[in-house]
CSV table of C-alpha atoms and ligand atoms in Angstrom, one decimal:
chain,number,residue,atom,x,y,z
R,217,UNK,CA,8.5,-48.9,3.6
R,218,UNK,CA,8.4,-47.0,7.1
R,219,UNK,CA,5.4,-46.2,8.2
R,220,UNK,CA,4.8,-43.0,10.2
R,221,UNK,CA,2.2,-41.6,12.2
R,222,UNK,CA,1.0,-38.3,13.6
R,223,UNK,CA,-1.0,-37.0,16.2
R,224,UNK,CA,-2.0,-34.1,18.0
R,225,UNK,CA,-2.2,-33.7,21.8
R,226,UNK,CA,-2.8,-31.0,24.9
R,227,UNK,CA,-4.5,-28.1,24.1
R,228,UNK,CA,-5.1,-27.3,20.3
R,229,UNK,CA,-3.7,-24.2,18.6
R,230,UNK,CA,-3.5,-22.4,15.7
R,231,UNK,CA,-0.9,-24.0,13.3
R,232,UNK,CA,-1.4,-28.1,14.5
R,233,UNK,CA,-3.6,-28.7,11.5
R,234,UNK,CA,-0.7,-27.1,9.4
R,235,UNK,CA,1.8,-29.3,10.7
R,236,UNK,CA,0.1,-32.9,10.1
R,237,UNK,CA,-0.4,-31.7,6.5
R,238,UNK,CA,3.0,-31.3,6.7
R,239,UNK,CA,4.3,-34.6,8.2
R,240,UNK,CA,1.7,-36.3,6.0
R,241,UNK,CA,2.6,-35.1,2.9
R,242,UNK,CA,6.7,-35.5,3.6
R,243,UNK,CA,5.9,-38.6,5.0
R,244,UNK,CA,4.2,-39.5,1.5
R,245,UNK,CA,7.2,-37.4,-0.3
R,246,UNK,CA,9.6,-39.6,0.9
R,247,UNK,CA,8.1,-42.5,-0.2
R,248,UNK,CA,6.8,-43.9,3.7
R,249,UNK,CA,3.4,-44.6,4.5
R,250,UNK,CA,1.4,-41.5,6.2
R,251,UNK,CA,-1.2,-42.4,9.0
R,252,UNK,CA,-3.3,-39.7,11.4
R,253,UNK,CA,-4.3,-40.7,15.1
R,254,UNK,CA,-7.1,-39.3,15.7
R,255,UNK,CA,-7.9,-37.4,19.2
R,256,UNK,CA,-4.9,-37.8,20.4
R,257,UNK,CA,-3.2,-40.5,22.9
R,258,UNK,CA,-7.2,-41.7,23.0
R,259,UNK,CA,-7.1,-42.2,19.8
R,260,UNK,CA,-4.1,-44.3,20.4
R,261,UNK,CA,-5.2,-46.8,23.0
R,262,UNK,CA,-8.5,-47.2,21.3
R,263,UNK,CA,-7.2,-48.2,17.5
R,264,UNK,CA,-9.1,-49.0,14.8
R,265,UNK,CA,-10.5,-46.7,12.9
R,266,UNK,CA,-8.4,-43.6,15.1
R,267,UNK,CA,-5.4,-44.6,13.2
R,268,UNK,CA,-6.4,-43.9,9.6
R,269,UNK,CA,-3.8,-43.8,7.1
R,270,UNK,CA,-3.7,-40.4,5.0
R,271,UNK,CA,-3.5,-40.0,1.6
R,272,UNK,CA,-1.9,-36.6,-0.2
R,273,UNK,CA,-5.5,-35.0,-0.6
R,274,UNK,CA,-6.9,-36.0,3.0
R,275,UNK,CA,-4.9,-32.9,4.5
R,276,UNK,CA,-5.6,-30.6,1.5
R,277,UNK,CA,-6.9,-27.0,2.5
R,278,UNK,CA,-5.5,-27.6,6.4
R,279,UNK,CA,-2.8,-25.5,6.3
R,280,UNK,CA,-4.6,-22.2,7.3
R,281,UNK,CA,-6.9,-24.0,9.5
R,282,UNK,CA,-7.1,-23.1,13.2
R,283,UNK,CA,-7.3,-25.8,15.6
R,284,UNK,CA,-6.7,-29.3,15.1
R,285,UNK,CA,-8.6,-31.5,12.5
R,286,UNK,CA,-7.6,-34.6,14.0
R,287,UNK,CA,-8.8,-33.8,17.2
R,288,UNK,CA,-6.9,-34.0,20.5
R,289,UNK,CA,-8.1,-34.8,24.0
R,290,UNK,CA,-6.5,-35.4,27.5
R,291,UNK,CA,-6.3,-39.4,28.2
R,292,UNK,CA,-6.1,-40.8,31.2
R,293,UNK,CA,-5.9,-44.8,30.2
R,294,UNK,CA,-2.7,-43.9,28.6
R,295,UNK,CA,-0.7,-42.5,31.9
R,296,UNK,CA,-1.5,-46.3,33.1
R,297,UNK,CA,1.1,-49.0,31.6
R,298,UNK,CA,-2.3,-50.8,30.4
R,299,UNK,CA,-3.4,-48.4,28.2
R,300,UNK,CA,0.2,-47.7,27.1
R,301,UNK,CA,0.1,-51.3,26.4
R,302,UNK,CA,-3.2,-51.5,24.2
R,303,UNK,CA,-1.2,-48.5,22.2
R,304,UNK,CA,1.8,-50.5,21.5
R,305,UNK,CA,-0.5,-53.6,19.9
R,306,UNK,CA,-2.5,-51.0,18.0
R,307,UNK,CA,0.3,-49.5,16.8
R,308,UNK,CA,2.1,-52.9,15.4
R,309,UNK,CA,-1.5,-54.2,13.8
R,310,UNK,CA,-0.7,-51.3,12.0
R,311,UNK,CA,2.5,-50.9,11.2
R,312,UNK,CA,3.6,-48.3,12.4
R,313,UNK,CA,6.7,-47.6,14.9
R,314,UNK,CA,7.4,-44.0,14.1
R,315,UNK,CA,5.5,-41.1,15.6
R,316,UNK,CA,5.3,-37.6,15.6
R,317,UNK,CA,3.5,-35.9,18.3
R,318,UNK,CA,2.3,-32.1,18.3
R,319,UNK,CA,1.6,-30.9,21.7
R,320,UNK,CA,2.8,-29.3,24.7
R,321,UNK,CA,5.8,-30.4,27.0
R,322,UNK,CA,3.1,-32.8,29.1
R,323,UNK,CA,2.2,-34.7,25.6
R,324,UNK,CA,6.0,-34.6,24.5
R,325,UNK,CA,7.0,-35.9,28.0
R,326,UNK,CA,4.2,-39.0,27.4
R,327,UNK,CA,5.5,-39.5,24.1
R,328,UNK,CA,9.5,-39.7,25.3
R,329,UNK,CA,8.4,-42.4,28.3
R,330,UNK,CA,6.4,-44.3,25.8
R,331,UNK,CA,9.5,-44.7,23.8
R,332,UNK,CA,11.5,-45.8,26.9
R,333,UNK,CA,8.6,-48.5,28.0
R,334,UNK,CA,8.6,-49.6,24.6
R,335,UNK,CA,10.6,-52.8,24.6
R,336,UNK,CA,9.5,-54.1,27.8
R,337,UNK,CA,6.1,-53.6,26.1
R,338,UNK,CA,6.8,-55.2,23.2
R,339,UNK,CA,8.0,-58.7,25.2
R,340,UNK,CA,4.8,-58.5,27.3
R,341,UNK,CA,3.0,-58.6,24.1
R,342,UNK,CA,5.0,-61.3,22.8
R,343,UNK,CA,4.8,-63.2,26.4
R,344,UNK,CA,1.0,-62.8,26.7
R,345,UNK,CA,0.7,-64.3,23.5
R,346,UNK,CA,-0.5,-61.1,21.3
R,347,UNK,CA,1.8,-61.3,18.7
R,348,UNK,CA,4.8,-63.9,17.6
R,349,UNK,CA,8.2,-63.1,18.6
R,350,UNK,CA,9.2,-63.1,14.3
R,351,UNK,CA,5.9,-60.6,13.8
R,352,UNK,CA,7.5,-57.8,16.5
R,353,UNK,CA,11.3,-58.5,15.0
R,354,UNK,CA,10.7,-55.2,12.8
R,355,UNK,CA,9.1,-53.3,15.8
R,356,UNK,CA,11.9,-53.0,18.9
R,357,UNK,CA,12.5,-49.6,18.6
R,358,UNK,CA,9.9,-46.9,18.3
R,359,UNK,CA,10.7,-43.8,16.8
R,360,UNK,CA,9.5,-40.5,18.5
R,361,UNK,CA,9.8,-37.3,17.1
R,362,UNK,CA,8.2,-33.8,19.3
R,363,UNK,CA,6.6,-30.6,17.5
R,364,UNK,CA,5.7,-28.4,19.7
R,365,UNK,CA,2.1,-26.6,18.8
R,366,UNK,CA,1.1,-24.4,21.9
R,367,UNK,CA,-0.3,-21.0,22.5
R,368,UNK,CA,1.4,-20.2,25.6
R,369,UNK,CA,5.1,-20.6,24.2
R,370,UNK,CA,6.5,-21.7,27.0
R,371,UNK,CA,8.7,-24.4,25.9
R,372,UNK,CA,12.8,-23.8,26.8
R,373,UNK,CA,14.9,-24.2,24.1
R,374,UNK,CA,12.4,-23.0,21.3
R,375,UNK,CA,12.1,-19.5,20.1
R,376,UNK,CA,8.2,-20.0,18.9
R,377,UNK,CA,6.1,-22.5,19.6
R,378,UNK,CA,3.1,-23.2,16.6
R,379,UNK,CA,0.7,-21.2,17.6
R,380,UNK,CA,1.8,-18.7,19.8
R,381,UNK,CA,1.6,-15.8,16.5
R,382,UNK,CA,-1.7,-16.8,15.8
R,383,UNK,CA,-2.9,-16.4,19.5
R,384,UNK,CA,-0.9,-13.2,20.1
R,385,UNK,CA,-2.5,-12.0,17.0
R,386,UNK,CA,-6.0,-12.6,18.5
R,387,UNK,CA,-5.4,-10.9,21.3
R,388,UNK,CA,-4.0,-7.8,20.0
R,389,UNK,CA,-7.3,-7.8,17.3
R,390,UNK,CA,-9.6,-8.3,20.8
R,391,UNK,CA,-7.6,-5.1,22.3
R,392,UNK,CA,-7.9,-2.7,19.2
R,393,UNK,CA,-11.5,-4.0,19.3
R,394,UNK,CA,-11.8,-3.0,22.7
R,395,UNK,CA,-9.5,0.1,22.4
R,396,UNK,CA,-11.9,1.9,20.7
R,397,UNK,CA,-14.9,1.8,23.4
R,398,UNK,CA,-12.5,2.8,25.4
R,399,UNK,CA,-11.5,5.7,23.8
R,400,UNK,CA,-15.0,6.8,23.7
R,401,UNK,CA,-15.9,6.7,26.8
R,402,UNK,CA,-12.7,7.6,28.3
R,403,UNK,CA,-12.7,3.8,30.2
R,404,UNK,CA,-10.1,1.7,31.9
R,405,UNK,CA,-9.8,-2.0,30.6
R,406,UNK,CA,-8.3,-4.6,32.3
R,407,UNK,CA,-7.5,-7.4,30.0
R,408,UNK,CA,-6.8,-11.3,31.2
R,409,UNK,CA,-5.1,-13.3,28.6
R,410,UNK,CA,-4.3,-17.1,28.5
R,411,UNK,CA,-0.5,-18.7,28.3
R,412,UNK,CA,-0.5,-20.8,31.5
R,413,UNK,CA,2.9,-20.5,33.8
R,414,UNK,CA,4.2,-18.2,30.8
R,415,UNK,CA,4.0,-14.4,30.4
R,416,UNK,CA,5.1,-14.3,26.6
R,417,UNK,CA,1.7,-13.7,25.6
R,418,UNK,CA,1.1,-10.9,28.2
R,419,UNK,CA,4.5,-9.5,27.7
R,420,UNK,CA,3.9,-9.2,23.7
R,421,UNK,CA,0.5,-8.2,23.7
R,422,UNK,CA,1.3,-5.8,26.3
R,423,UNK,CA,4.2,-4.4,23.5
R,424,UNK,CA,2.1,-4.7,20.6
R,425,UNK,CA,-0.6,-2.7,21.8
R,426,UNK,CA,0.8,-0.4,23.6
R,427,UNK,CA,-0.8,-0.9,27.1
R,428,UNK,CA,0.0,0.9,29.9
R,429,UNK,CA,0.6,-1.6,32.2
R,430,UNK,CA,1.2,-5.6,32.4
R,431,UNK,CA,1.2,-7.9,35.1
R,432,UNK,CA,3.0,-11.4,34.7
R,433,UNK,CA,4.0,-14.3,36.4
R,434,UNK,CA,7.9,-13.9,36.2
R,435,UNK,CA,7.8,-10.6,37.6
R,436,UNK,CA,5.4,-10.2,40.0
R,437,UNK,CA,4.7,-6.7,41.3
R,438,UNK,CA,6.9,-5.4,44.0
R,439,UNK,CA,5.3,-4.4,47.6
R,440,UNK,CA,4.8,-1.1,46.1
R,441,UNK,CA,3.1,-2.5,42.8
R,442,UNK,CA,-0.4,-0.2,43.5
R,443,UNK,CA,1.2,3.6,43.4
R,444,UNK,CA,3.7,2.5,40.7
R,445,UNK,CA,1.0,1.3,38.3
R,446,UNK,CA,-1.3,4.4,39.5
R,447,UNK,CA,1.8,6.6,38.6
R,448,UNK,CA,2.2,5.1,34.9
R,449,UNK,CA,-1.7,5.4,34.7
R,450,UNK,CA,-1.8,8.9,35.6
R,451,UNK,CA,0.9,10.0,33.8
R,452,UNK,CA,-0.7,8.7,30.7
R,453,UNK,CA,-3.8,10.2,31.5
R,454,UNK,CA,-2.2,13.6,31.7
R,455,UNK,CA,-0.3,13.4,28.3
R,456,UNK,CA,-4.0,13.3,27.1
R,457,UNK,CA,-5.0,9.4,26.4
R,458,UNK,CA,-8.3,8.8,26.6
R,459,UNK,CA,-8.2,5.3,27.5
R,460,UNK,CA,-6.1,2.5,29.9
R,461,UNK,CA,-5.3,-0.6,29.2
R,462,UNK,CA,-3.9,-3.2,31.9
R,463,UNK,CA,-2.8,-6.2,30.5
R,464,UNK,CA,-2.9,-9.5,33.2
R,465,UNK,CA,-1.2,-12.7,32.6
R,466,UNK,CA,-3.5,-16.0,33.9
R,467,UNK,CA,-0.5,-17.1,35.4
R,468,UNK,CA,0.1,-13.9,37.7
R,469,UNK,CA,-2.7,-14.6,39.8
R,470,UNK,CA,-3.6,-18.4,39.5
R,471,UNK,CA,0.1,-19.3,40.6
R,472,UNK,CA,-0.3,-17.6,43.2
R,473,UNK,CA,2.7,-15.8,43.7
R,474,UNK,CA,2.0,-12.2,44.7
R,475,UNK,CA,-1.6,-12.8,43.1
R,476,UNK,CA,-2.8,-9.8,41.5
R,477,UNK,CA,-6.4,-10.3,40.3
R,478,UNK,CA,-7.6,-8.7,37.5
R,479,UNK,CA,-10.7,-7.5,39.9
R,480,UNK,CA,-8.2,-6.0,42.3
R,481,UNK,CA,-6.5,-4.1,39.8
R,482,UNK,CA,-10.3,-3.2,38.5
R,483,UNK,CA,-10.8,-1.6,42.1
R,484,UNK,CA,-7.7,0.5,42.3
R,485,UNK,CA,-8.3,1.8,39.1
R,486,UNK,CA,-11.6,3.2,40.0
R,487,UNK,CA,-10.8,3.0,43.8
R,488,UNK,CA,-7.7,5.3,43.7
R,489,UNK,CA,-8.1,7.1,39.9
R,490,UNK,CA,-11.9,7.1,39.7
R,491,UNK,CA,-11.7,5.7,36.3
R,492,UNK,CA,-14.3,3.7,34.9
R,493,UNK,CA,-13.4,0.5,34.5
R,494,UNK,CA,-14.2,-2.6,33.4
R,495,UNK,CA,-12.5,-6.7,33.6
R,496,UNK,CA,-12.5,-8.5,29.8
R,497,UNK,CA,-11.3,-12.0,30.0
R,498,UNK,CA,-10.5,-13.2,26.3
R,499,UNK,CA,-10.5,-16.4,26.9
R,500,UNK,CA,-10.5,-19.0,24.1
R,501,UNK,CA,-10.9,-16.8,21.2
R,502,UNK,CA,-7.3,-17.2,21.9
R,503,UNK,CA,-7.0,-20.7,20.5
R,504,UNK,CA,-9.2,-19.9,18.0
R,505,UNK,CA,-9.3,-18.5,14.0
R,506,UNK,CA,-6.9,-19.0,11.3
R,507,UNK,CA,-3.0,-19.5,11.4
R,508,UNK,CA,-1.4,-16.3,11.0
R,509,UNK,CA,1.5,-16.2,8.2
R,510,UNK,CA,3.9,-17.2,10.9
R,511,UNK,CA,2.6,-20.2,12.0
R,512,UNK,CA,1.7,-21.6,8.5
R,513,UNK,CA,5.6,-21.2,7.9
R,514,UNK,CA,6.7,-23.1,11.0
R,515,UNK,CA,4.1,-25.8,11.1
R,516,UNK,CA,5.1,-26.5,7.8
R,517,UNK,CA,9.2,-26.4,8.1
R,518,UNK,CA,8.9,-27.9,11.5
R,519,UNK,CA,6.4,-30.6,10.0
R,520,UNK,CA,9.1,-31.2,7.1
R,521,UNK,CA,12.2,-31.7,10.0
R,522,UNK,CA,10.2,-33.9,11.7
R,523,UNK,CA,9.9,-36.5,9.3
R,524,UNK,CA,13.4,-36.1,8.5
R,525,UNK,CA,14.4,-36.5,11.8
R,526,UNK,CA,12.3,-39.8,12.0
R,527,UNK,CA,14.2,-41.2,8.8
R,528,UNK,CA,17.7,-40.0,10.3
R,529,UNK,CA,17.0,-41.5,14.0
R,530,UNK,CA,18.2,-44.7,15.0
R,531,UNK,CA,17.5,-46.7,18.2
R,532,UNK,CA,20.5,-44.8,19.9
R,533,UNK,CA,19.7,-40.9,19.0
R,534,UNK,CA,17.7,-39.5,21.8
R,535,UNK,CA,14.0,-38.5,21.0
R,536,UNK,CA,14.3,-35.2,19.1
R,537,UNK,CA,12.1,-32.4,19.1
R,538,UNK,CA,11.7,-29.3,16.6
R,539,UNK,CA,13.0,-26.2,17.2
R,540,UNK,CA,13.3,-22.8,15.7
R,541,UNK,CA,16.3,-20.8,17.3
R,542,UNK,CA,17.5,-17.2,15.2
R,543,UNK,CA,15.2,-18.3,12.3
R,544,UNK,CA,16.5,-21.2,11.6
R,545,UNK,CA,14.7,-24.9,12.1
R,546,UNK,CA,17.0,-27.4,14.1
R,547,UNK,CA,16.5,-30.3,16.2
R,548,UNK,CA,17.3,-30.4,20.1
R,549,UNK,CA,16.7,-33.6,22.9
R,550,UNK,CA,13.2,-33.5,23.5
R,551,UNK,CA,13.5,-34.5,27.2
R,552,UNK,CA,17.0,-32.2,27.8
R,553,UNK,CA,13.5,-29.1,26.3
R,554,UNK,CA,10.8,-30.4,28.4
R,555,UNK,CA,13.3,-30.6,32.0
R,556,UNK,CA,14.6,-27.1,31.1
R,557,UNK,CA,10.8,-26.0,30.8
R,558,UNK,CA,10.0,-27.7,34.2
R,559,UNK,CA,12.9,-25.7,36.0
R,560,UNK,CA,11.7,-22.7,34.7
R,561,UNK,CA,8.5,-23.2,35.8
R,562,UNK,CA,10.0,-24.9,38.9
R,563,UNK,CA,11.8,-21.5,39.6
R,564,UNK,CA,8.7,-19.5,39.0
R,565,UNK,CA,7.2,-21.4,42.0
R,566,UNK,CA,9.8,-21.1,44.4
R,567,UNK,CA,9.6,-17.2,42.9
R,568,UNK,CA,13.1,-17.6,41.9
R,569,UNK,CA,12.6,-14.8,39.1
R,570,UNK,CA,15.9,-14.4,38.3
R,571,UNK,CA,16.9,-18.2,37.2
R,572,UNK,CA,13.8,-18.5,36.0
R,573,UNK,CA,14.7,-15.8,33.2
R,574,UNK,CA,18.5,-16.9,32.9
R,575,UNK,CA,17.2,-20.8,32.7
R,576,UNK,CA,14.8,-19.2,29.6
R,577,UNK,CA,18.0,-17.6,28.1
R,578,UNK,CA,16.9,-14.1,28.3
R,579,UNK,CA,19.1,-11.5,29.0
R,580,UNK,CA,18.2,-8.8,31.9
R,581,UNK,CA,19.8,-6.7,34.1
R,582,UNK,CA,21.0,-8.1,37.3
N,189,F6P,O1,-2.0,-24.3,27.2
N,189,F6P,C1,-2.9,-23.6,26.4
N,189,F6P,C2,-4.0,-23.0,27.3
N,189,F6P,O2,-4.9,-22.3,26.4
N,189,F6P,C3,-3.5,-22.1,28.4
N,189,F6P,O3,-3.1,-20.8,28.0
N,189,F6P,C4,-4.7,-22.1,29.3
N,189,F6P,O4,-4.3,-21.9,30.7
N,189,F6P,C5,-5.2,-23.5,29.2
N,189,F6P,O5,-4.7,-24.0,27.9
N,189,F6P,C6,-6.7,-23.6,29.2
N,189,F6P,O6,-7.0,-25.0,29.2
N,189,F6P,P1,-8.5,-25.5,28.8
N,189,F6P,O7,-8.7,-25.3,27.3
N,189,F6P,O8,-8.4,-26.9,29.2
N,189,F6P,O9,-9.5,-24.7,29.6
């Protein structure tokens, strides 16, 4: 009977609850033995009581539930080969040498090296006398299988990440909230939303709610960035709105590219137009409330997949992670995701723009 565990790791969002009630219940579906590790790779090195094994009606009501119920945290004893170490032992007391981790590309990256480490941690164990060399015979490959729950969905290779409706959603509830002071007192807004390296979030809320302008980090403003935005503004203004909203990605200022604050973009506004205006940063009502339709879907098809994928693997398949490409659920090499997510944001550093777009498949003009 294979026992699999699941954990969540990185920064929460909307969905991650949705997908271990997912993996638990196939897990249990299938006839394997569920088990939850609780705050994430911590969870992990400490043992114990963090790996709980899950029955059916320990993940009942989670699927609409916004951040993670099992908790996640950022660990640093696990980036050391000790604590990777201490993992591997809690993990055979237990049973268990399949998991499935829901994170971000940093977490999935941990994961894939902790697979590759794994027989060389296994001996030490056996050489420092943990365990018997008969009691790890059932343990010499560990299964790893990557869902990838973030808001910012910036993972290559992936259509939507779990969590990235739920956020977007958020922030286009926080704009029509703000949309209507606005309106009545004929204000400029300029907006800072979350998503890390990655504009998706900007560029979507930007579409959704019809803002008039939208800074992000893949297309930084040209030299000329101050009258163009000024025009648009302007132009609005005279076809008779009543309010402006400017929407700026994280990542275009903190990357530093062309860094456009949200304050300077504040002062031109009121500088140049003499609108009233004012800076809202949302924040992490981002990462917070319910999973939207969307992500209840995925969590739970992607959740599904990955147990399959676990039950399918064998010690020669490359780590797999979950994917949702034209609507349909399929599985891709987690490391061949998480390298084509580093170039891209590689590019976006050496503000290579236009391989950073072609390397995210998109299609622009040249
Ligand atoms: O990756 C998710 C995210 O919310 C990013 O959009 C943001 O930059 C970051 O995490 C914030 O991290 P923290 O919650 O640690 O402040």
């Amino acid at each position: 009977k294979k026992r699999i565990a699941v954990m969540t790791s990185g920064g929460d969002s909307q969905g991650m609850s949705g997908a271990v009630r997912a993996v638990v219940r196939q897990t249990i579906a299938s006839g394997c033995d569920a088990f939850a590790v609780y705050e994430g790779y911590e969870g992990l090195v400490q043992g114990g009581d963090m790996i709980k094994q899950m029955k059916w009606e320990d993940v009942r009501g989670w699927l609409s539930e916004g951040g993670t119920l099992i908790g996640t945290a950022r660990c640093m004893a696990f980036k050391e080969r000790p604590g990777r170490l201490q993992a591997a032992k809690n993990m055979i007391d237990k049973g268990i040498d399949a998991l499935v981790v829901c994170g971000g590309d940093g977490s999935l990256t941990g994961a894939d090296r902790f697979r590759g480490e794994w027989p060389s941690l296994v001996e030490e164990l056996v050489k420092n006398g943990t365990f018997k060399e008969d009691q790890v015979k059932p343990f010499k490959h560990l299964n790893i299988v990557g869902l990838v729950g973030s808001i910012d969905n910036d993972l290559a290779g992936t259509d939507a990440t779990i969590g990235c409706y739920s956020s977007l959603q958020r922030i286009c509830q926080a704009v029509d909230y703000i949309d209507a002071t606005a309106f009545s007192h004929q204000r400029a807004f300029v907006i800072e939303v979350m998503g890390r390296h990655c504009g998706w979030l900007a560029l979507m809320a930007g579409v959704s709610t019809g803002a008039d302008f939208v800074f992000l980090p893949e297309n930084p403003p040209s030299e000329h960035w101050e009258t163009e935005m000024c025009d648009v503004v302007q132009r609005h203004r005279k076809l008779g709105k009543r309010k402006t909203i400017v929407i700026v990605a994280e990542g275009a200022h903190d990357r530093q590219l062309n860094a456009i604050s949200p304050n300077q973009v504040k002062d031109l506004l009121a500088g140049k137009l003499g609108l009233d205006t004012r800076v809202t940063t949302l924040g992490h009502v981002q990462r917070g409330g319910t999973a939207v339709a969307y992500d209840r879907m995925l969590a739970t098809l992607q959740g599904v997949e990955a147990v399959k994928a676990v039950l399918d693997s064998t010690p020669e398949t490359p780590s797999p992670v979950i994917c949702i490409v034209e609507n349909k659920i399929v599985r891709k090499s987690l490391m061949e995701a998480v390298k084509l997510t580093q170039s891209v944001a590689e590019a976006i550093e050496r503000k290579d723009f236009k391989s950073a777009m072609k390397l995210r498949g998109a299609e622009f003009d040249e």
